[in-house]
PDB file of C-alpha atoms in Angstrom:
ATOM      1  CA  UNK A 190     -39.849 -29.615  53.699  1.00  0.00           C
ATOM      2  CA  UNK A 191     -39.590 -28.474  49.985  1.00  0.00           C
ATOM      3  CA  UNK A 192     -36.279 -27.059  49.053  1.00  0.00           C
ATOM      4  CA  UNK A 193     -36.040 -24.519  46.147  1.00  0.00           C
ATOM      5  CA  UNK A 194     -33.298 -23.826  43.557  1.00  0.00           C
ATOM      6  CA  UNK A 195     -32.846 -20.595  42.489  1.00  0.00           C
ATOM      7  CA  UNK A 196     -31.756 -20.701  38.539  1.00  0.00           C
ATOM      8  CA  UNK A 197     -30.390 -16.517  38.983  1.00  0.00           C
ATOM      9  CA  UNK A 198     -27.173 -15.405  38.045  1.00  0.00           C
ATOM     10  CA  UNK A 199     -25.518 -13.280  40.205  1.00  0.00           C
ATOM     11  CA  UNK A 200     -22.964 -10.802  39.152  1.00  0.00           C
ATOM     12  CA  UNK A 201     -20.190  -9.375  40.682  1.00  0.00           C
ATOM     13  CA  UNK A 202     -19.444  -5.794  38.467  1.00  0.00           C
ATOM     14  CA  UNK A 203     -20.236  -6.749  34.924  1.00  0.00           C
ATOM     15  CA  UNK A 204     -19.917  -9.899  32.671  1.00  0.00           C
ATOM     16  CA  UNK A 205     -20.038  -9.125  28.671  1.00  0.00           C
ATOM     17  CA  UNK A 206     -20.968 -12.433  26.720  1.00  0.00           C
ATOM     18  CA  UNK A 207     -22.908 -12.980  23.605  1.00  0.00           C
ATOM     19  CA  UNK A 208     -22.918  -9.767  22.687  1.00  0.00           C
ATOM     20  CA  UNK A 209     -24.852  -8.576  25.740  1.00  0.00           C
ATOM     21  CA  UNK A 210     -23.568  -6.990  29.101  1.00  0.00           C
ATOM     22  CA  UNK A 211     -24.736  -8.200  32.260  1.00  0.00           C
ATOM     23  CA  UNK A 212     -23.966  -6.355  35.430  1.00  0.00           C
ATOM     24  CA  UNK A 213     -26.045  -5.700  39.239  1.00  0.00           C
ATOM     25  CA  UNK A 214     -27.887  -2.584  40.238  1.00  0.00           C
ATOM     26  CA  UNK A 215     -28.896  -2.950  44.045  1.00  0.00           C
ATOM     27  CA  UNK A 216     -30.821  -6.435  43.988  1.00  0.00           C
ATOM     28  CA  UNK A 217     -31.398  -6.591  40.465  1.00  0.00           C
ATOM     29  CA  UNK A 218     -29.462  -7.947  37.492  1.00  0.00           C
ATOM     30  CA  UNK A 219     -29.682  -5.793  34.359  1.00  0.00           C
ATOM     31  CA  UNK A 220     -28.653  -6.559  30.294  1.00  0.00           C
ATOM     32  CA  UNK A 221     -28.059  -4.396  27.562  1.00  0.00           C
ATOM     33  CA  UNK A 222     -26.146  -4.677  24.706  1.00  0.00           C
ATOM     34  CA  UNK A 223     -22.470  -4.719  24.709  1.00  0.00           C
ATOM     35  CA  UNK A 224     -20.878  -1.900  23.259  1.00  0.00           C
ATOM     36  CA  UNK A 225     -17.135  -1.844  22.162  1.00  0.00           C
ATOM     37  CA  UNK A 226     -15.101   1.051  23.276  1.00  0.00           C
ATOM     38  CA  UNK A 227     -12.103   0.132  20.877  1.00  0.00           C
ATOM     39  CA  UNK A 228     -11.619   2.972  18.542  1.00  0.00           C
ATOM     40  CA  UNK A 229     -12.676   2.244  15.028  1.00  0.00           C
ATOM     41  CA  UNK A 230      -9.894   0.734  12.874  1.00  0.00           C
ATOM     42  CA  UNK A 231      -9.431   2.998   9.496  1.00  0.00           C
ATOM     43  CA  UNK A 232      -6.089   2.700   8.691  1.00  0.00           C
ATOM     44  CA  UNK A 233      -4.607   3.823   5.228  1.00  0.00           C
ATOM     45  CA  UNK A 234      -4.380   0.216   4.185  1.00  0.00           C
ATOM     46  CA  UNK A 235      -7.991  -0.434   5.200  1.00  0.00           C
ATOM     47  CA  UNK A 236      -9.097   2.652   4.022  1.00  0.00           C
ATOM     48  CA  UNK A 237      -7.773   1.968  -0.148  1.00  0.00           C
ATOM     49  CA  UNK A 238      -9.215  -1.474   0.370  1.00  0.00           C
ATOM     50  CA  UNK A 239     -12.865  -0.098   1.178  1.00  0.00           C
ATOM     51  CA  UNK A 240     -12.415   2.031  -1.530  1.00  0.00           C
ATOM     52  CA  UNK A 241     -11.539  -0.347  -4.294  1.00  0.00           C
ATOM     53  CA  UNK A 242     -14.163  -2.717  -3.282  1.00  0.00           C
ATOM     54  CA  UNK A 243     -16.818   0.478  -3.576  1.00  0.00           C
ATOM     55  CA  UNK A 244     -15.640   1.563  -6.636  1.00  0.00           C
ATOM     56  CA  UNK A 245     -15.723  -1.911  -8.298  1.00  0.00           C
ATOM     57  CA  UNK A 246     -19.235  -2.071  -7.070  1.00  0.00           C
ATOM     58  CA  UNK A 247     -20.122   0.855  -9.177  1.00  0.00           C
ATOM     59  CA  UNK A 248     -18.035  -0.033 -12.182  1.00  0.00           C
ATOM     60  CA  UNK A 249     -20.122  -3.429 -12.268  1.00  0.00           C
ATOM     61  CA  UNK A 250     -23.287  -1.779 -12.210  1.00  0.00           C
ATOM     62  CA  UNK A 251     -22.187   0.168 -15.122  1.00  0.00           C
ATOM     63  CA  UNK A 252     -20.707  -3.019 -17.242  1.00  0.00           C
ATOM     64  CA  UNK A 253     -24.112  -5.167 -16.111  1.00  0.00           C
ATOM     65  CA  UNK A 254     -25.910  -2.220 -17.280  1.00  0.00           C
ATOM     66  CA  UNK A 255     -25.162  -2.327 -20.859  1.00  0.00           C
ATOM     67  CA  UNK A 256     -25.796  -6.084 -21.234  1.00  0.00           C
ATOM     68  CA  UNK A 257     -24.623  -9.552 -19.628  1.00  0.00           C
ATOM     69  CA  UNK A 258     -21.041  -9.040 -18.596  1.00  0.00           C
ATOM     70  CA  UNK A 259     -18.915 -11.997 -19.586  1.00  0.00           C
ATOM     71  CA  UNK A 260     -16.687 -13.220 -16.948  1.00  0.00           C
ATOM     72  CA  UNK A 261     -16.202 -17.092 -17.183  1.00  0.00           C
ATOM     73  CA  UNK A 262     -13.859 -17.650 -13.751  1.00  0.00           C
ATOM     74  CA  UNK A 263     -14.674 -17.568 -10.132  1.00  0.00           C
ATOM     75  CA  UNK A 264     -17.694 -18.682  -8.509  1.00  0.00           C
ATOM     76  CA  UNK A 265     -19.967 -16.045 -10.440  1.00  0.00           C
ATOM     77  CA  UNK A 266     -19.414 -13.402 -12.686  1.00  0.00           C
ATOM     78  CA  UNK A 267     -19.257 -10.326 -10.139  1.00  0.00           C
ATOM     79  CA  UNK A 268     -16.627 -12.132  -8.137  1.00  0.00           C
ATOM     80  CA  UNK A 269     -14.322 -12.695 -10.828  1.00  0.00           C
ATOM     81  CA  UNK A 270     -14.744  -9.201 -11.959  1.00  0.00           C
ATOM     82  CA  UNK A 271     -14.259  -7.963  -8.554  1.00  0.00           C
ATOM     83  CA  UNK A 272     -11.137 -10.230  -8.061  1.00  0.00           C
ATOM     84  CA  UNK A 273      -9.644  -8.141 -11.769  1.00  0.00           C
ATOM     85  CA  UNK A 274     -11.262  -5.042 -11.160  1.00  0.00           C
ATOM     86  CA  UNK A 275      -9.760  -4.496  -7.347  1.00  0.00           C
ATOM     87  CA  UNK A 276      -6.387  -4.468  -8.548  1.00  0.00           C
ATOM     88  CA  UNK A 277      -6.851  -1.270 -11.060  1.00  0.00           C
ATOM     89  CA  UNK A 278      -5.737   1.973  -9.376  1.00  0.00           C
ATOM     90  CA  UNK A 279      -7.133   3.028  -6.079  1.00  0.00           C
ATOM     91  CA  UNK A 280      -9.464   6.267  -6.786  1.00  0.00           C
ATOM     92  CA  UNK A 281     -10.918   8.267  -3.955  1.00  0.00           C
ATOM     93  CA  UNK A 282     -14.564   8.941  -3.842  1.00  0.00           C
ATOM     94  CA  UNK A 283     -16.383  10.915  -0.756  1.00  0.00           C
ATOM     95  CA  UNK A 284     -19.308   8.945   1.090  1.00  0.00           C
ATOM     96  CA  UNK A 285     -21.533  11.329  -0.718  1.00  0.00           C
ATOM     97  CA  UNK A 286     -20.411  10.101  -3.658  1.00  0.00           C
ATOM     98  CA  UNK A 287     -20.000   6.929  -3.078  1.00  0.00           C
ATOM     99  CA  UNK A 288     -24.100   7.239  -2.337  1.00  0.00           C
ATOM    100  CA  UNK A 289     -24.308   8.999  -5.665  1.00  0.00           C
ATOM    101  CA  UNK A 290     -23.185   6.107  -7.401  1.00  0.00           C
ATOM    102  CA  UNK A 291     -19.811   7.659  -8.874  1.00  0.00           C
ATOM    103  CA  UNK A 292     -17.682   5.876 -11.286  1.00  0.00           C
ATOM    104  CA  UNK A 293     -14.835   6.680 -13.428  1.00  0.00           C
ATOM    105  CA  UNK A 294     -13.067   4.924 -16.429  1.00  0.00           C
ATOM    106  CA  UNK A 295      -9.891   3.543 -15.409  1.00  0.00           C
ATOM    107  CA  UNK A 296      -7.418   1.969 -17.978  1.00  0.00           C
ATOM    108  CA  UNK A 297      -7.286  -1.583 -18.556  1.00  0.00           C
ATOM    109  CA  UNK A 298     -10.527  -1.907 -16.752  1.00  0.00           C
ATOM    110  CA  UNK A 299     -11.233  -5.564 -17.529  1.00  0.00           C
ATOM    111  CA  UNK A 300     -14.855  -6.236 -19.594  1.00  0.00           C
ATOM    112  CA  UNK A 301     -14.193  -9.799 -19.775  1.00  0.00           C
ATOM    113  CA  UNK A 302     -12.573 -12.825 -18.766  1.00  0.00           C
ATOM    114  CA  UNK A 303     -12.271 -16.287 -20.549  1.00  0.00           C
ATOM    115  CA  UNK A 304     -10.630 -19.004 -22.464  1.00  0.00           C
ATOM    116  CA  UNK A 305     -10.773 -18.013 -25.936  1.00  0.00           C
ATOM    117  CA  UNK A 306      -8.108 -16.104 -27.737  1.00  0.00           C
ATOM    118  CA  UNK A 307      -7.398 -12.476 -26.833  1.00  0.00           C
ATOM    119  CA  UNK A 308      -8.177  -9.782 -28.917  1.00  0.00           C
ATOM    120  CA  UNK A 309      -5.219  -7.203 -29.498  1.00  0.00           C
ATOM    121  CA  UNK A 310      -5.906  -3.945 -30.004  1.00  0.00           C
ATOM    122  CA  UNK A 311      -5.044  -0.373 -29.757  1.00  0.00           C
ATOM    123  CA  UNK A 312      -5.837   3.074 -30.346  1.00  0.00           C
ATOM    124  CA  UNK A 313      -3.620   4.498 -33.637  1.00  0.00           C
ATOM    125  CA  UNK A 314      -4.369   6.341 -36.907  1.00  0.00           C
ATOM    126  CA  UNK A 315      -5.711   5.370 -40.511  1.00  0.00           C
ATOM    127  CA  UNK A 316      -4.500   8.205 -42.716  1.00  0.00           C
ATOM    128  CA  UNK A 317      -5.061  10.767 -40.600  1.00  0.00           C
ATOM    129  CA  UNK A 318      -7.985   9.498 -38.923  1.00  0.00           C
ATOM    130  CA  UNK A 319      -8.444   8.252 -35.362  1.00  0.00           C
ATOM    131  CA  UNK A 320      -8.834   4.512 -34.854  1.00  0.00           C
ATOM    132  CA  UNK A 321      -9.244   1.713 -33.084  1.00  0.00           C
ATOM    133  CA  UNK A 322      -6.883  -0.964 -34.432  1.00  0.00           C
ATOM    134  CA  UNK A 323      -6.766  -4.585 -34.081  1.00  0.00           C
ATOM    135  CA  UNK A 324      -5.348  -8.256 -35.087  1.00  0.00           C
ATOM    136  CA  UNK A 325      -8.625  -9.600 -36.120  1.00  0.00           C
ATOM    137  CA  UNK A 326      -9.263 -10.596 -39.746  1.00  0.00           C
ATOM    138  CA  UNK A 327     -11.782  -9.987 -42.103  1.00  0.00           C
ATOM    139  CA  UNK A 328     -13.391 -13.324 -42.178  1.00  0.00           C
ATOM    140  CA  UNK A 329     -14.910 -14.970 -39.108  1.00  0.00           C
ATOM    141  CA  UNK A 330     -16.743 -18.319 -38.422  1.00  0.00           C
ATOM    142  CA  UNK A 331     -20.307 -19.211 -38.227  1.00  0.00           C
ATOM    143  CA  UNK A 332     -20.939 -19.290 -34.521  1.00  0.00           C
ATOM    144  CA  UNK A 333     -18.403 -16.447 -33.563  1.00  0.00           C
ATOM    145  CA  UNK A 334     -19.839 -13.286 -32.388  1.00  0.00           C
ATOM    146  CA  UNK A 335     -17.753  -9.836 -31.306  1.00  0.00           C
ATOM    147  CA  UNK A 336     -18.584  -6.971 -29.010  1.00  0.00           C
ATOM    148  CA  UNK A 337     -17.705  -3.550 -29.410  1.00  0.00           C
ATOM    149  CA  UNK A 338     -17.642  -1.947 -26.294  1.00  0.00           C
ATOM    150  CA  UNK A 339     -18.113   1.911 -25.663  1.00  0.00           C
ATOM    151  CA  UNK A 340     -17.152   3.615 -22.324  1.00  0.00           C
ATOM    152  CA  UNK A 341     -17.514   7.013 -21.435  1.00  0.00           C
ATOM    153  CA  UNK A 342     -16.900   9.336 -18.879  1.00  0.00           C
ATOM    154  CA  UNK A 343     -19.755  12.057 -17.688  1.00  0.00           C
ATOM    155  CA  UNK A 344     -20.390  13.961 -15.217  1.00  0.00           C
ATOM    156  CA  UNK A 345     -24.098  14.481 -13.656  1.00  0.00           C
ATOM    157  CA  UNK A 346     -24.499  16.917 -10.821  1.00  0.00           C
ATOM    158  CA  UNK A 347     -21.043  16.658  -9.606  1.00  0.00           C
ATOM    159  CA  UNK A 348     -20.845  13.418  -9.604  1.00  0.00           C
ATOM    160  CA  UNK A 349     -18.612  11.582 -11.951  1.00  0.00           C
ATOM    161  CA  UNK A 350     -20.362   8.621 -13.806  1.00  0.00           C
ATOM    162  CA  UNK A 351     -19.374   5.925 -16.277  1.00  0.00           C
ATOM    163  CA  UNK A 352     -21.552   4.859 -18.858  1.00  0.00           C
ATOM    164  CA  UNK A 353     -20.964   1.596 -20.969  1.00  0.00           C
ATOM    165  CA  UNK A 354     -22.696   0.284 -24.110  1.00  0.00           C
ATOM    166  CA  UNK A 355     -22.170  -2.434 -26.549  1.00  0.00           C
ATOM    167  CA  UNK A 356     -23.036  -3.174 -30.326  1.00  0.00           C
ATOM    168  CA  UNK A 357     -22.016  -6.075 -32.584  1.00  0.00           C
ATOM    169  CA  UNK A 358     -19.054  -6.026 -34.857  1.00  0.00           C
ATOM    170  CA  UNK A 359     -19.499  -9.892 -35.570  1.00  0.00           C
ATOM    171  CA  UNK A 360     -22.625 -11.712 -35.159  1.00  0.00           C
ATOM    172  CA  UNK A 361     -22.838 -15.142 -35.891  1.00  0.00           C
ATOM    173  CA  UNK A 362     -19.780 -15.044 -37.942  1.00  0.00           C
ATOM    174  CA  UNK A 363     -21.142 -11.747 -40.080  1.00  0.00           C
ATOM    175  CA  UNK A 364     -18.750  -8.657 -39.885  1.00  0.00           C
ATOM    176  CA  UNK A 365     -21.302  -5.731 -39.832  1.00  0.00           C
ATOM    177  CA  UNK A 366     -19.926  -2.679 -42.021  1.00  0.00           C
ATOM    178  CA  UNK A 367     -20.742   0.096 -39.339  1.00  0.00           C
ATOM    179  CA  UNK A 368     -21.044  -0.485 -35.612  1.00  0.00           C
ATOM    180  CA  UNK A 369     -21.947   2.180 -33.481  1.00  0.00           C
ATOM    181  CA  UNK A 370     -20.166   4.120 -30.520  1.00  0.00           C
ATOM    182  CA  UNK A 371     -21.299   6.855 -28.326  1.00  0.00           C
ATOM    183  CA  UNK A 372     -20.319  10.678 -28.864  1.00  0.00           C
ATOM    184  CA  UNK A 373     -20.070  13.357 -26.127  1.00  0.00           C
ATOM    185  CA  UNK A 374     -23.663  13.889 -26.226  1.00  0.00           C
ATOM    186  CA  UNK A 375     -24.136  10.249 -25.421  1.00  0.00           C
ATOM    187  CA  UNK A 376     -25.741   9.978 -28.639  1.00  0.00           C
ATOM    188  CA  UNK A 377     -24.919   6.981 -31.283  1.00  0.00           C
ATOM    189  CA  UNK A 378     -22.723   7.868 -33.684  1.00  0.00           C
ATOM    190  CA  UNK A 379     -21.693   5.232 -36.482  1.00  0.00           C
ATOM    191  CA  UNK A 380     -18.136   4.054 -36.946  1.00  0.00           C
ATOM    192  CA  UNK A 381     -16.485   2.384 -40.308  1.00  0.00           C
ATOM    193  CA  UNK A 382     -15.467  -0.687 -40.415  1.00  0.00           C
ATOM    194  CA  UNK A 383     -12.344  -1.151 -42.730  1.00  0.00           C
ATOM    195  CA  UNK A 384      -9.147  -2.626 -43.587  1.00  0.00           C
ATOM    196  CA  UNK A 385      -5.691  -2.178 -42.520  1.00  0.00           C
ATOM    197  CA  UNK A 386      -2.651  -4.603 -43.757  1.00  0.00           C
ATOM    198  CA  UNK A 387      -5.114  -7.551 -44.091  1.00  0.00           C
ATOM    199  CA  UNK A 388      -6.688  -6.871 -40.527  1.00  0.00           C
ATOM    200  CA  UNK A 389      -9.986  -5.453 -38.888  1.00  0.00           C
ATOM    201  CA  UNK A 390      -9.946  -1.374 -38.025  1.00  0.00           C
ATOM    202  CA  UNK A 391     -12.725   0.662 -36.997  1.00  0.00           C
ATOM    203  CA  UNK A 392     -12.384   4.394 -37.937  1.00  0.00           C
ATOM    204  CA  UNK A 393     -13.948   7.559 -36.453  1.00  0.00           C
ATOM    205  CA  UNK A 394     -13.311  11.040 -35.233  1.00  0.00           C
ATOM    206  CA  UNK A 395     -14.836   9.403 -31.539  1.00  0.00           C
ATOM    207  CA  UNK A 396     -11.657   7.520 -31.378  1.00  0.00           C
ATOM    208  CA  UNK A 397      -9.703  10.685 -30.716  1.00  0.00           C
ATOM    209  CA  UNK A 398     -12.203  11.813 -27.665  1.00  0.00           C
ATOM    210  CA  UNK A 399     -10.313  11.801 -24.264  1.00  0.00           C
ATOM    211  CA  UNK A 400     -13.288  11.244 -22.473  1.00  0.00           C
ATOM    212  CA  UNK A 401     -14.189   7.317 -23.756  1.00  0.00           C
ATOM    213  CA  UNK A 402     -12.591   4.124 -23.781  1.00  0.00           C
ATOM    214  CA  UNK A 403     -13.266   0.971 -26.205  1.00  0.00           C
ATOM    215  CA  UNK A 404     -12.880  -2.581 -26.118  1.00  0.00           C
ATOM    216  CA  UNK A 405     -13.786  -6.344 -28.398  1.00  0.00           C
ATOM    217  CA  UNK A 406     -14.723  -9.044 -26.737  1.00  0.00           C
ATOM    218  CA  UNK A 407     -14.958 -12.516 -28.684  1.00  0.00           C
ATOM    219  CA  UNK A 408     -17.667 -15.179 -27.974  1.00  0.00           C
ATOM    220  CA  UNK A 409     -18.085 -18.839 -29.447  1.00  0.00           C
ATOM    221  CA  UNK A 410     -19.861 -21.285 -27.769  1.00  0.00           C
ATOM    222  CA  UNK A 411     -20.602 -20.213 -24.647  1.00  0.00           C
ATOM    223  CA  UNK A 412     -17.184 -19.169 -24.063  1.00  0.00           C
ATOM    224  CA  UNK A 413     -15.472 -15.789 -24.533  1.00  0.00           C
ATOM    225  CA  UNK A 414     -11.829 -14.142 -24.656  1.00  0.00           C
ATOM    226  CA  UNK A 415     -10.409 -12.180 -21.466  1.00  0.00           C
ATOM    227  CA  UNK A 416     -10.438  -8.387 -22.719  1.00  0.00           C
ATOM    228  CA  UNK A 417      -9.744  -4.739 -21.278  1.00  0.00           C
ATOM    229  CA  UNK A 418     -10.739  -1.359 -22.157  1.00  0.00           C
ATOM    230  CA  UNK A 419      -8.084   0.911 -23.895  1.00  0.00           C
ATOM    231  CA  UNK A 420      -8.217   4.675 -23.491  1.00  0.00           C
ATOM    232  CA  UNK A 421      -6.948   8.108 -23.428  1.00  0.00           C
ATOM    233  CA  UNK A 422      -8.925   9.301 -20.606  1.00  0.00           C
ATOM    234  CA  UNK A 423      -6.959  10.944 -17.311  1.00  0.00           C
ATOM    235  CA  UNK A 424      -9.867  12.371 -15.905  1.00  0.00           C
ATOM    236  CA  UNK A 425      -9.754   9.944 -12.749  1.00  0.00           C
ATOM    237  CA  UNK A 426      -6.454  11.116 -12.200  1.00  0.00           C
ATOM    238  CA  UNK A 427      -7.705  14.002  -9.795  1.00  0.00           C
ATOM    239  CA  UNK A 428      -9.570  11.124  -7.515  1.00  0.00           C
ATOM    240  CA  UNK A 429      -5.917  10.125  -7.067  1.00  0.00           C
ATOM    241  CA  UNK A 430      -4.204  13.158  -5.528  1.00  0.00           C
ATOM    242  CA  UNK A 431      -3.513  13.961  -1.832  1.00  0.00           C
ATOM    243  CA  UNK A 432      -6.482  16.614  -1.642  1.00  0.00           C
ATOM    244  CA  UNK A 433      -8.980  13.616  -2.901  1.00  0.00           C
ATOM    245  CA  UNK A 434      -7.703  11.241  -0.421  1.00  0.00           C
ATOM    246  CA  UNK A 435      -8.284  13.638   2.219  1.00  0.00           C
ATOM    247  CA  UNK A 436     -11.757  14.709   1.511  1.00  0.00           C
ATOM    248  CA  UNK A 437     -12.541  11.266   0.559  1.00  0.00           C
ATOM    249  CA  UNK A 438     -11.495  10.365   4.528  1.00  0.00           C
ATOM    250  CA  UNK A 439     -12.615  13.256   6.140  1.00  0.00           C
ATOM    251  CA  UNK A 440     -16.253  12.357   4.812  1.00  0.00           C
ATOM    252  CA  UNK A 441     -15.815   8.957   6.608  1.00  0.00           C
ATOM    253  CA  UNK A 442     -14.658  10.617   9.884  1.00  0.00           C
ATOM    254  CA  UNK A 443     -10.681  10.277   9.135  1.00  0.00           C
ATOM    255  CA  UNK A 444      -7.769   7.972   9.018  1.00  0.00           C
ATOM    256  CA  UNK A 445      -6.313   6.124  11.769  1.00  0.00           C
ATOM    257  CA  UNK A 446      -2.914   5.299  12.996  1.00  0.00           C
TER     258      UNK A 446
END
């Protein structure tokens, strides 16, 4: 007489394992995808982190559009940029604004990260004209290049966007006499290269613009300097208010305790 063995699983009640729930109904065992009944965790701290990360990705896209970003540390260029950018002021954008690629010009936005000596620069004036003052000399070594970045805050159908461009101020040791920035209409505008107390300065009305920012990045031998943007722009502040936080949180379903 043969004896047969059953491989069936008898479940009394329900069993949740490996992402599925098993339960019995009558003489049948039913399997379905397990669904957690735990409430979604969206604390203020978690929400701030998510807002930072989403905005960092948008900033990276803007900087990458300008040309190959120079971030030498970390496992890859984006990871190093994100490590630095995630320390910036948190701005509250709604789910719809994030989907539209919204981005905001923030003070000290990282432009590069490397091991070459940093370039010092600040916004100021030269004989009553707006200027970007630097600590650079007027002569450069062969193989040395300097990128001149322009960052501009715009509004596109009620979505804030950050544009980024760069021109070569120094190309393989050769200093340009003029470089281009971007005016309020996003058209290229010439910026003069001049000398102030033995140091290089850039002058032009564009440097008085409250919706723009600038930076310089040194390149040489596959290395770069570590630089941040300087700006007078405060447009981002309207996205740091309690009202902005509430609007952004509600667009994601609100915050939890």
